Short mmCIF file of C-alpha atoms and ligand atoms in Angstrom, two decimals:
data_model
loop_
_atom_site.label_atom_id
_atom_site.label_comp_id
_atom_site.label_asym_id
_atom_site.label_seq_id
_atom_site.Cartn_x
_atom_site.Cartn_y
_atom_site.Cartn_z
CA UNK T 1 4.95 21.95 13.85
CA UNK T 2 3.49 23.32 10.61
CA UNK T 3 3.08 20.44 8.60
CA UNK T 4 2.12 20.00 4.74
CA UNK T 5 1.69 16.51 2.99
CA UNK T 6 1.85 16.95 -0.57
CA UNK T 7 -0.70 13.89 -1.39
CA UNK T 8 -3.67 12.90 0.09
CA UNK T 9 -4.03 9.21 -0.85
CA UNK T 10 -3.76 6.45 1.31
CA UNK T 11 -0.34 7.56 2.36
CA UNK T 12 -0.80 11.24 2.84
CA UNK T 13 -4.20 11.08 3.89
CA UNK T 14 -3.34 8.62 7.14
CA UNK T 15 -0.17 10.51 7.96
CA UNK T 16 -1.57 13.54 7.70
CA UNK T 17 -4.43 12.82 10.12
CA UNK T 18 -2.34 11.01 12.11
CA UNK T 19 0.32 13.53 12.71
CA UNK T 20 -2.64 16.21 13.21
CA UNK T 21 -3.43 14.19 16.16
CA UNK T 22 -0.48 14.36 17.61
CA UNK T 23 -1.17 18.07 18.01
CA UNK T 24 0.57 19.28 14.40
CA UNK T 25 -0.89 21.79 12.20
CA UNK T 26 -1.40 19.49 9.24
CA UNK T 27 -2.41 20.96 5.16
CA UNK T 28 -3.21 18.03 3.28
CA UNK T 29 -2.51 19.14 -0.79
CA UNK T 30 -3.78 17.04 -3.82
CA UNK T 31 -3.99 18.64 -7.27
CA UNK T 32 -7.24 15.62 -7.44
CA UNK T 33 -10.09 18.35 -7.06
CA UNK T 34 -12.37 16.30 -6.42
CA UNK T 35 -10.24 14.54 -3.39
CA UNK T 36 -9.82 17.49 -2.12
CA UNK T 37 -13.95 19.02 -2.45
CA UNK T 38 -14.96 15.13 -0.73
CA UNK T 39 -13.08 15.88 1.94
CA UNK T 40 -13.73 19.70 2.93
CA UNK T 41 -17.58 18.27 3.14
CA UNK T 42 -16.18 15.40 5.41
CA UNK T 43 -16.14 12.51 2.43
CA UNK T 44 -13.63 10.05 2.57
CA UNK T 45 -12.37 9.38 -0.55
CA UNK T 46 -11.18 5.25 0.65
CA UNK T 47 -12.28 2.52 3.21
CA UNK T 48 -9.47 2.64 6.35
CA UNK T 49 -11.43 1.75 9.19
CA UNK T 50 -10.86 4.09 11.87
CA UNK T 51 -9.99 7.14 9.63
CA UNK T 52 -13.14 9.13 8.87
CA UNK T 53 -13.19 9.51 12.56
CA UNK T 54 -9.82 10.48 13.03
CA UNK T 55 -10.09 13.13 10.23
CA UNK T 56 -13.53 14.58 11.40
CA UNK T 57 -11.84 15.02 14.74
CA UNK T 58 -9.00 16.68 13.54
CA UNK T 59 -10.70 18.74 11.05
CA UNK T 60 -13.28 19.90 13.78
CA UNK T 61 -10.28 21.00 15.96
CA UNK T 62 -8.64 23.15 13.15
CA UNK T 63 -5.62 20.86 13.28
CA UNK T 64 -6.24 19.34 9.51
CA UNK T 65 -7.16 20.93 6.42
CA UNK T 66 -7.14 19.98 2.84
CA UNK T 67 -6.35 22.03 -0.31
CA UNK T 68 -5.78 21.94 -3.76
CA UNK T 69 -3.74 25.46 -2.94
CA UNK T 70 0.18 24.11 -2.87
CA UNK T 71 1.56 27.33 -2.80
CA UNK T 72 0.39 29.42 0.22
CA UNK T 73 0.69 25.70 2.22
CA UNK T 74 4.17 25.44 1.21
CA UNK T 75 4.86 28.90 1.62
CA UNK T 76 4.44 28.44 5.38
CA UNK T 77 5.94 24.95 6.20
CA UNK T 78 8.69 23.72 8.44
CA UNK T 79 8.32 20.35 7.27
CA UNK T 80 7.20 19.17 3.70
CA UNK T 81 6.50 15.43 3.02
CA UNK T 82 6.14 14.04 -0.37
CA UNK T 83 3.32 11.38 -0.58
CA UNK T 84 2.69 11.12 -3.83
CA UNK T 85 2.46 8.00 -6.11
CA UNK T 86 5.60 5.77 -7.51
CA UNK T 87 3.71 3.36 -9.67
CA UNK T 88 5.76 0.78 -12.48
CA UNK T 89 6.70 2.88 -14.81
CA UNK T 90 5.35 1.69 -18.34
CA UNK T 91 7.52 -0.77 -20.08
CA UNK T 92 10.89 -0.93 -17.97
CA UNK T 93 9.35 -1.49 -13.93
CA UNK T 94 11.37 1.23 -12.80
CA UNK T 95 9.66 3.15 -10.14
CA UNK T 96 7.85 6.59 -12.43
CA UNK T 97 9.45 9.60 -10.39
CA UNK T 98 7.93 12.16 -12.06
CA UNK T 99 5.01 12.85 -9.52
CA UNK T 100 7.86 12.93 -7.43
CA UNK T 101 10.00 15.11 -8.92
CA UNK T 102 6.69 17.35 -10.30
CA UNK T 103 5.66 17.71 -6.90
CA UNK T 104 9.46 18.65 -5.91
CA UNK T 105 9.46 21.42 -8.70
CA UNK T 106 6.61 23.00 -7.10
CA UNK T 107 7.66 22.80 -3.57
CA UNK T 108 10.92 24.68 -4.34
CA UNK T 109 8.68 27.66 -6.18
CA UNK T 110 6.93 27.94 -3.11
CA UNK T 111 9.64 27.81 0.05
CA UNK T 112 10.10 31.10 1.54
CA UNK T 113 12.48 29.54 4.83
CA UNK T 114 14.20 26.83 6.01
CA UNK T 115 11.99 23.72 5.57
CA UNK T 116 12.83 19.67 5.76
CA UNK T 117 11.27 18.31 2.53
CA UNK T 118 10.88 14.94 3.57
CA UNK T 119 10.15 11.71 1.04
CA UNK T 120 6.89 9.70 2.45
CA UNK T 121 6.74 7.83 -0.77
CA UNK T 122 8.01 4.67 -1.61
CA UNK T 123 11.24 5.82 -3.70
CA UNK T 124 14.58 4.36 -4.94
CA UNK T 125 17.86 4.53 -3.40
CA UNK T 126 19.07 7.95 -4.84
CA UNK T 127 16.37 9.67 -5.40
CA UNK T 128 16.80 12.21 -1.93
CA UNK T 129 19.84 13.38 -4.12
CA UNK T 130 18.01 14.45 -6.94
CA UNK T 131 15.25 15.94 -4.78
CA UNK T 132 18.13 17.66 -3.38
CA UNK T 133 19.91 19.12 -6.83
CA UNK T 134 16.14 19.93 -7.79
CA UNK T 135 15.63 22.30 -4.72
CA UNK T 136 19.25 23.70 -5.11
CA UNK T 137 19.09 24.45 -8.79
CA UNK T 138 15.76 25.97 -8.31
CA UNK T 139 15.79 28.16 -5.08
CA UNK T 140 19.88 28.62 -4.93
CA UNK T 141 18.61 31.39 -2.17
CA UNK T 142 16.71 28.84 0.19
CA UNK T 143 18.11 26.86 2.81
CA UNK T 144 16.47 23.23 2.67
CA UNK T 145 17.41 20.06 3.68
CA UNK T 146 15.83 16.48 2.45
CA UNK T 147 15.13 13.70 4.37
CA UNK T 148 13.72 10.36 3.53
CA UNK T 149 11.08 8.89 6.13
CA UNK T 150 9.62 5.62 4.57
CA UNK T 151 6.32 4.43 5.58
CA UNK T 152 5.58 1.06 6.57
CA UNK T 153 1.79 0.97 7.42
CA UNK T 154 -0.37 -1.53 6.21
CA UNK T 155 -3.66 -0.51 4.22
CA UNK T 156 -6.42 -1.93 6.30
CA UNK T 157 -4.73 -1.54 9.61
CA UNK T 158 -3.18 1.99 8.61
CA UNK T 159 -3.87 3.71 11.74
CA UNK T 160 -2.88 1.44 14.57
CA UNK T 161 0.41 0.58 12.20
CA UNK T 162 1.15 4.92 12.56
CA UNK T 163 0.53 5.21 15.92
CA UNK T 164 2.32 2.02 17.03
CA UNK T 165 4.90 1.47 14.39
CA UNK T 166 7.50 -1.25 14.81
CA UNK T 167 9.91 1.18 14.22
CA UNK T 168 10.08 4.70 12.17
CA UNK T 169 13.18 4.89 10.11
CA UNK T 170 14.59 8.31 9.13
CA UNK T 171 17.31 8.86 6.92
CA UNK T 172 19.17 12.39 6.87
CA UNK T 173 22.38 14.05 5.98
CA UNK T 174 22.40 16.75 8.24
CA UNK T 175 21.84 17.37 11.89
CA UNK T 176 18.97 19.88 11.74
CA UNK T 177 17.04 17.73 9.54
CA UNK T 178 17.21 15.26 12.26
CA UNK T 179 16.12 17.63 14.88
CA UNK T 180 13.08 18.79 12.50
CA UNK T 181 12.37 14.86 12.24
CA UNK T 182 12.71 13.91 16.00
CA UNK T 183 10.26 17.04 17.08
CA UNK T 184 8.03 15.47 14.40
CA UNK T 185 7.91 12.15 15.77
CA UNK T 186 8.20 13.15 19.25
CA UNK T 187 4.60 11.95 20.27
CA UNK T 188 5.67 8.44 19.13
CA UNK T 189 9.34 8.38 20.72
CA UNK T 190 7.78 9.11 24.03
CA UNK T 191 5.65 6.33 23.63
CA UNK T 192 9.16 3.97 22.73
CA UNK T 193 8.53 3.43 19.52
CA UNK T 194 11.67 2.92 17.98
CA UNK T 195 13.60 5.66 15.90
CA UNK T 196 15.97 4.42 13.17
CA UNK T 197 18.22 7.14 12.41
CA UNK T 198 20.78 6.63 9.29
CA UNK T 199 22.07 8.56 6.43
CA UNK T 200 18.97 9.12 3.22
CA UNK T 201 20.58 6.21 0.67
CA UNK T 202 19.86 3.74 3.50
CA UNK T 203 16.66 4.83 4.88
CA UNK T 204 14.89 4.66 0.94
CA UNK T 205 16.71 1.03 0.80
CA UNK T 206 15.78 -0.39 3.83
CA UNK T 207 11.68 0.33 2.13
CA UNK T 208 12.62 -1.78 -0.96
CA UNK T 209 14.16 -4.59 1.27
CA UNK T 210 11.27 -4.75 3.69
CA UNK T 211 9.08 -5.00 1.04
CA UNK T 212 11.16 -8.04 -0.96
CA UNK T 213 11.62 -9.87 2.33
CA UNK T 214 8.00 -9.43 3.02
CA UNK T 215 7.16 -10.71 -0.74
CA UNK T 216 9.89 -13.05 -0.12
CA UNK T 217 8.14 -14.96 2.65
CA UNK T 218 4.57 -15.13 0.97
CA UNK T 219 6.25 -16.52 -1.91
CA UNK T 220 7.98 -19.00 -0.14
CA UNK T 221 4.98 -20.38 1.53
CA UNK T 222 3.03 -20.16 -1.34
CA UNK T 223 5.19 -22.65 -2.73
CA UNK T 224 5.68 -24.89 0.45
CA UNK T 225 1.39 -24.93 0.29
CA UNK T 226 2.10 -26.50 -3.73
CA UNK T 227 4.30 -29.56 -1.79
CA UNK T 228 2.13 -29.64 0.54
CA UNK T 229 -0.42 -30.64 -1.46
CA UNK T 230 1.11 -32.56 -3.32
CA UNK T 231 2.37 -34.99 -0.55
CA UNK T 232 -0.55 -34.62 1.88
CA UNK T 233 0.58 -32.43 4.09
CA UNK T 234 -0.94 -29.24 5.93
CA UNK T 235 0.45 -25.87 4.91
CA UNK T 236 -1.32 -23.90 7.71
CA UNK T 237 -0.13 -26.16 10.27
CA UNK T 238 3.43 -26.21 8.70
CA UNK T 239 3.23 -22.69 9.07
CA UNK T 240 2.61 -22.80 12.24
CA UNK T 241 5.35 -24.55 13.09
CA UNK T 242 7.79 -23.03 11.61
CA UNK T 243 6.33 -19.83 12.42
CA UNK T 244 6.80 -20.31 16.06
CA UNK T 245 10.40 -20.09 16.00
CA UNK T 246 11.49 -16.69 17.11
CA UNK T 247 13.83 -16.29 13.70
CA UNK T 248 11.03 -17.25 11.24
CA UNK T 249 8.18 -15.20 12.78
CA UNK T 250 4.51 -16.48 12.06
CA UNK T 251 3.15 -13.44 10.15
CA UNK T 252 3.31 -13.59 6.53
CA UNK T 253 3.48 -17.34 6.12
CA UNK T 254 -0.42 -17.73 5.26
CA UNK T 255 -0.56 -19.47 1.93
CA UNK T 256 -3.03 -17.58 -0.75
CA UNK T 257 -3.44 -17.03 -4.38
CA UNK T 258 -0.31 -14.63 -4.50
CA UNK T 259 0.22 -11.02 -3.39
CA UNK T 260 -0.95 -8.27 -5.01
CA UNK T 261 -1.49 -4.63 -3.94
CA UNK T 262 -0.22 -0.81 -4.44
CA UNK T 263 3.01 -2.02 -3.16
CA UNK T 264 4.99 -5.33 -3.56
CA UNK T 265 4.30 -6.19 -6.94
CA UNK T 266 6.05 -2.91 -7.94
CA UNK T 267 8.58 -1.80 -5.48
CA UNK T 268 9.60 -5.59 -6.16
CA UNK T 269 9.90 -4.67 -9.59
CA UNK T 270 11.60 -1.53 -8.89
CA UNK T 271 14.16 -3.13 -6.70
CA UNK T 272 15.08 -5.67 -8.80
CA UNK T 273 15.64 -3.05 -11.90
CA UNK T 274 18.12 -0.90 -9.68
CA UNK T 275 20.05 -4.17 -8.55
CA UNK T 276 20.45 -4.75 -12.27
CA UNK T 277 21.75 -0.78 -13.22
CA UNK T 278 24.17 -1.30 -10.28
CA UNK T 279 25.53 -4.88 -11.49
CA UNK T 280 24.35 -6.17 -7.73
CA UNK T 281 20.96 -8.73 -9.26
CA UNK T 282 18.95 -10.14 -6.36
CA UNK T 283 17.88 -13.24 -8.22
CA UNK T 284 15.48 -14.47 -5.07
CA UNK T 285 13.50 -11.59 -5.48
CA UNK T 286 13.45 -12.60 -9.20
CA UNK T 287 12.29 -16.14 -8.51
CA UNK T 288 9.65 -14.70 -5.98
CA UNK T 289 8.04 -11.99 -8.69
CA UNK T 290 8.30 -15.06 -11.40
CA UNK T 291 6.80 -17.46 -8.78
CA UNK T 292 4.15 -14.56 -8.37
CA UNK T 293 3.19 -13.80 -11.72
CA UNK T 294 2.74 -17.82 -12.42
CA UNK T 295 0.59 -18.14 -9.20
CA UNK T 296 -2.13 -15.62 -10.01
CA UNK T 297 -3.13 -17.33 -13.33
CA UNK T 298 -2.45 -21.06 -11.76
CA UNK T 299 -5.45 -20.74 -9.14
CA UNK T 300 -7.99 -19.97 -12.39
CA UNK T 301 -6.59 -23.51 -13.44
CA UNK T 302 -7.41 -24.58 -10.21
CA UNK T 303 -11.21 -23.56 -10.33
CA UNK T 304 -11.21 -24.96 -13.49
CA UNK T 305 -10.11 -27.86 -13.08
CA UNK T 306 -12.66 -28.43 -9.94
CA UNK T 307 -15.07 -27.72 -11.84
CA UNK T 308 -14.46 -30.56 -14.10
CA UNK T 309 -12.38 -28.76 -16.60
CA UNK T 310 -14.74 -26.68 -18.25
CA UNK T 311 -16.07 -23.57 -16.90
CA UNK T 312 -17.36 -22.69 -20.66
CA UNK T 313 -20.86 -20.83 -20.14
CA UNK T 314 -20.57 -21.86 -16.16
CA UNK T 315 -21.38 -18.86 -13.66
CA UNK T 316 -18.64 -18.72 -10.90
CA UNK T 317 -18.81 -16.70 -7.88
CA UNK T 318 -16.38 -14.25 -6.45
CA UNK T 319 -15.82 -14.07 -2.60
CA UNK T 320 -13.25 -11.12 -2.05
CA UNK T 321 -12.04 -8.54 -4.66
CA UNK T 322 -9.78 -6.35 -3.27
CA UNK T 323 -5.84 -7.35 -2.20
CA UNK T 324 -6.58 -7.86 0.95
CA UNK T 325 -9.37 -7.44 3.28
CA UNK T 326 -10.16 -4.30 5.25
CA UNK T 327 -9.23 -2.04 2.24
CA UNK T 328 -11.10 -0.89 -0.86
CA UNK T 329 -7.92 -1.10 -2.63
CA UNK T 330 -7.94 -3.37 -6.06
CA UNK T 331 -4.21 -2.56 -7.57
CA UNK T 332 -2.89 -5.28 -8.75
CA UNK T 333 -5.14 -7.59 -6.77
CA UNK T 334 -4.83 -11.40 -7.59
CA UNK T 335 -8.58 -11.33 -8.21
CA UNK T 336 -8.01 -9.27 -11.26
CA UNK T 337 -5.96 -12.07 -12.90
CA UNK T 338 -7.82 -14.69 -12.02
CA UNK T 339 -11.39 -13.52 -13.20
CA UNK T 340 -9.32 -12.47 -16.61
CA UNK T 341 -8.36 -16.52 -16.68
CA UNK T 342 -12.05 -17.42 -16.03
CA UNK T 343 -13.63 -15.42 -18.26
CA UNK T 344 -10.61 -16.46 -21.03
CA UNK T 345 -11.62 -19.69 -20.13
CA UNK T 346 -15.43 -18.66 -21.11
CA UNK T 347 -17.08 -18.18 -17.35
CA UNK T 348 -19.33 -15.82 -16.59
CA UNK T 349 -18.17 -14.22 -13.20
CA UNK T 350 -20.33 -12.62 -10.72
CA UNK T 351 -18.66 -11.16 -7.74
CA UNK T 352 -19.11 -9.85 -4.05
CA UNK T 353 -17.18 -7.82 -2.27
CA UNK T 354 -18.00 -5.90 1.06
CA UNK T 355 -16.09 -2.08 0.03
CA UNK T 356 -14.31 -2.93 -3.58
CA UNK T 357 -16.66 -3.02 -6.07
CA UNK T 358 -16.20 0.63 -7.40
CA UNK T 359 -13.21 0.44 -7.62
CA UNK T 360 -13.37 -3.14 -9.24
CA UNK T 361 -16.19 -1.40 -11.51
CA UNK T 362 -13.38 0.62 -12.87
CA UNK T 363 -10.90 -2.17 -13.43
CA UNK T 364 -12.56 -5.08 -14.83
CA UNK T 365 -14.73 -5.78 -17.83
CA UNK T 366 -18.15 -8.26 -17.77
CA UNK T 367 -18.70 -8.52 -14.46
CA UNK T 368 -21.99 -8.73 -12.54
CA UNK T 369 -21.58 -7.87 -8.97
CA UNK T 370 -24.09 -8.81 -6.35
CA UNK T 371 -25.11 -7.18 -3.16
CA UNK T 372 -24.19 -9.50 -1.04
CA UNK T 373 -22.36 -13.35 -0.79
CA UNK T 374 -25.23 -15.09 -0.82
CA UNK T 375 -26.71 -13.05 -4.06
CA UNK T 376 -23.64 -14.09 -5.52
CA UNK T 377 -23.39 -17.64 -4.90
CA UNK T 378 -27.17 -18.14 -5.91
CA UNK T 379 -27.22 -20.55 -8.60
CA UNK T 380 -23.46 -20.09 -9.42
CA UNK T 381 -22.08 -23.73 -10.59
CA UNK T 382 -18.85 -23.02 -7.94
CA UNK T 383 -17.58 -20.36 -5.58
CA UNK T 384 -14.29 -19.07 -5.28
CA UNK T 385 -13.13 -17.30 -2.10
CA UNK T 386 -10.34 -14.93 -3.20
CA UNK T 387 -9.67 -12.26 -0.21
CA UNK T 388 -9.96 -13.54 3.20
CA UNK T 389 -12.78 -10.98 4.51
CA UNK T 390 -14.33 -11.54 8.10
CA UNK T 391 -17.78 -11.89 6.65
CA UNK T 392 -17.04 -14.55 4.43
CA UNK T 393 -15.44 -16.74 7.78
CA UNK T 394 -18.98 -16.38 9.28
CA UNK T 395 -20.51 -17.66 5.80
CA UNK T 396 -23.20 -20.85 6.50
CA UNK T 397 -21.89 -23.16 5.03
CA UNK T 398 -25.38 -25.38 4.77
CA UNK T 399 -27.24 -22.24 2.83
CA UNK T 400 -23.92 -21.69 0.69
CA UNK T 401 -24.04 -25.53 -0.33
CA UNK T 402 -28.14 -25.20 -0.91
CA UNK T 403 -27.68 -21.91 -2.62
CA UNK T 404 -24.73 -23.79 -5.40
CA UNK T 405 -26.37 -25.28 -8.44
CA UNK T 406 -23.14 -27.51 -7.40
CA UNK T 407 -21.42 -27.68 -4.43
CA UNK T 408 -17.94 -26.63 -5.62
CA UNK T 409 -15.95 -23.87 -3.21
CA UNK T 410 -11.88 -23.41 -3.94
P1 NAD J 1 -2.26 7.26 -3.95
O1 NAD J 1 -2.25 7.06 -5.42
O2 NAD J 1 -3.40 6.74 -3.13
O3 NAD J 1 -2.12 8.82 -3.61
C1 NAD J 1 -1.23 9.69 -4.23
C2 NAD J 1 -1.92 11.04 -4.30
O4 NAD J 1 -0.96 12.03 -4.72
C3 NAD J 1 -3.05 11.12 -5.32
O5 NAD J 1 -4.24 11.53 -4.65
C4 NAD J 1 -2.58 12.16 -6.35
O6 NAD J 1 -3.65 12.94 -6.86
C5 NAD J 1 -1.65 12.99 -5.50
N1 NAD J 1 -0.64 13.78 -6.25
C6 NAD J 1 0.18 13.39 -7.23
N2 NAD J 1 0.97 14.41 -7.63
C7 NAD J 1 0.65 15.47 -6.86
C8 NAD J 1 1.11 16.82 -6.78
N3 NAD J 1 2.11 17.25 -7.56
N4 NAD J 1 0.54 17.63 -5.88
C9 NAD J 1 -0.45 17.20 -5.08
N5 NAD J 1 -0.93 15.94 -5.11
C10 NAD J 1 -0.39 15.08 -5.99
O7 NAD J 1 -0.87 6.63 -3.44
P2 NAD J 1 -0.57 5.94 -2.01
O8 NAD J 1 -1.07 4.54 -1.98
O9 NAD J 1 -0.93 6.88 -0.93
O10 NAD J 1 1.03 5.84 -2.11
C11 NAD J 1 1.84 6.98 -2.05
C12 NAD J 1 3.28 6.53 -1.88
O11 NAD J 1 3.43 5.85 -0.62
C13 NAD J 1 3.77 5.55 -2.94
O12 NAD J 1 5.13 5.78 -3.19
C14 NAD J 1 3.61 4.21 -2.26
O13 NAD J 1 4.50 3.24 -2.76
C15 NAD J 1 3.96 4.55 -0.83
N6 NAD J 1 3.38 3.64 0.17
C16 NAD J 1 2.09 3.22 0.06
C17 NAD J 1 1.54 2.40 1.04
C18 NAD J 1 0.12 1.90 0.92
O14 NAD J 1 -0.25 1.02 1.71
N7 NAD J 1 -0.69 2.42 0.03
C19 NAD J 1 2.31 2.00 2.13
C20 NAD J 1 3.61 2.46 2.24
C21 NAD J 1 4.13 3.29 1.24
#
């Protein structure tokens, strides 16, 4: 199928070399020049393991090509999917649409047949029907049809989460859209994966509640790791056993200093905003953002407070900048509000982290970064491990507590 992803971030950029190796003809389209110019000379513009060879192979093979060139894409598309940013919109947390809705605009100028325009990004429930009365206004000649196909893969893991999926969910309101999806998807369905197929309002609500539920459980375990503590017992080991039972599940349930990322802390946000316009409030997922919020800041007490309650001209180490590990990805990381506490506190901070310091460069203010984690614990009066990379599990432990001016690690 003649595939276009309108998009070529994380999202866009995985699908689209993902579905090229499936055996579609995949355009990749960002208006980012610069994206776009890294990638015809085989760049790639973020760490995903797995993905630069994914995309060389496709692109070799003709299957995958990128342009900043919308129109003559779009022109020729069966299938179009939007994978463009939702990010908090400024001052209320509802989702910004308007890459959406931009991106929509120029997709109907371009159509010349029958094509499935198909949401990728995260979006809120009701927004395929205003996709929908965009196209119509605009191209009142063209038959279209919208779909809503949410993606669930996990930055760091991106490509294995594609190409084995728990389950793909498409939501349509029409049966040739759902033909256009399952010949999409075909590679996977022939490999079992299972296809969700429900009506557009459902599919772009079952992202949002995924996503709470998922925030949901880190933010109950977070706060199960505070009693824990606080009556001596073991939060990885209650985690593990309540993990085991088959209802609970095990994953998610690793206490930390509080999720962060290009996606909970705002499609939390977003959800919790459209449960308010439709008089239907979801006050756990309230209690889990507050909870959040409070957590990021509370671990900078913590280092404080181990390191005798003054960090005032003290030099404390980073381990681990980015949201997780595996990812170059800093939005909303928890390390970004915790080195703001330190250095409020008056610490100097000097960090290490194996593929986010650009982007960490771009983000925060006064911050040395070393080459490696032993550059940055050298001399530092404590070390704080923030994002749970490999390396850092294979640190020595004896030339960590020589390198400390004091042996302090939270
Ligand atoms: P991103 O910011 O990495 O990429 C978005 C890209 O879209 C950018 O490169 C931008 O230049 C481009 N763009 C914006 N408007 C455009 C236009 N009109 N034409 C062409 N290109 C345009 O975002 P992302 O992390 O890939 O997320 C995209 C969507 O997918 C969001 O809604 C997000 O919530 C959702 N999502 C993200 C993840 C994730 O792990 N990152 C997972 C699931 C869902």
């Amino acid at each position: 199928m003649r595939i276009v992803m309108v998009g070529t971030g994380y999202v866009g950029l995985v699908s689209g070399a993902c579905f090229a190796d499936f055996g579609h003809d995949v355009t990749c389209v960002d208006k980012d020049a610069g994206k776009i110019a890294a990638l015809l000379k085989g760049e790639i513009p973020i760490f995903e393991p797995g993905l630069d060879a994914l995309v060389e192979k496709n692109a070799r093979n003709g299957r995958l090509v990128f342009t900043t060139d919308l129109s003559s894409a779009v022109s020729r598309a069966e299938v179009v999917f939007i994978a463009v940013g939702t990010p908090s919109r400024r001052g209320d947390g509802h989702a910004d649409l308007s890459y959406v809705y931009d991106a929509t605009r120029e997709i109907a100028r371009n159509l010349t047949g029958y094509a499935v325009v198909v949401t990728k990004s995260t979006v809120p429930v009701g927004t395929g029907d205003e996709i929908e009365r965009i196209l119509r206004e605009e191209r009142p000649d063209l038959e279209v049809s919208v779909a809503s196909n949410p993606e669930f893969l996990r930055e760091g893991a991106a490509i294995p989460d594609f190409k084995r999926p728990d389950r793909i969910v498409v939501g349509c309101e029409d049966e040739r859209a759902k033909e256009v999806m399952a010949e999409v998807y075909r590679p996977l369905y022939l490999n079992q994966a299972p296809l969700v197929f429900t009506r557009r309002r459902t599919s772009e609500l079952i992202k949002y509640a995924a996503n709470a539920f998922l925030a949901t459980k880190i933010g109950f375990i977070n706060e199960i790791a505070d009693l824990c503590e606080a009556t001596g017992a073991n939060v990885q080991e209650v985690a593990r056993g309540i993990g085991l039972d088959n209802r609970i599940g095990s994953k998610f349930l690793h206490a930390g200093p509080g999720y962060g990322g290009s996606c909970f802390p705002k499609d939390t946000l977003a959800l919790i905003r459209t449960a308010n316009d439709v008089g239907a409030p979801l006050s756990i997922v309230e209690a889990v953002v507050n909870a959040n919020d409070k957590r990021k800041r509370a671990m900078a007490r913590r280092v404080v407070a181990a390191c005798g309650g003054d960090v005032r001209g003290k030099t404390i180490a980073i381990l681990g900048l980015t949201f997780k590990p595996n990812t170059d990805d800093m939005r909303e990381a928890p390390s970004i509000a915790i080195i703001q506490a330190l250095q409020d506190a008056g610490a100097k901070i000097r960090a290490y982290d194996p593929e986010g310091s650009e982007q960490a460069k771009t983000m925060l203010a006064h911050v040395e970064y070393a080459a490696n984690a032993y550059a940055c614990l050298e001399g530092a009066d404590a070390a704080c491990l923030v994002t749970e990379w490999d390396e850092f599990r294979a640190l020595d432990l004896d030339r960590v507590k020589a390198l400390l001016a004091s042996p302090v690690l939270v």
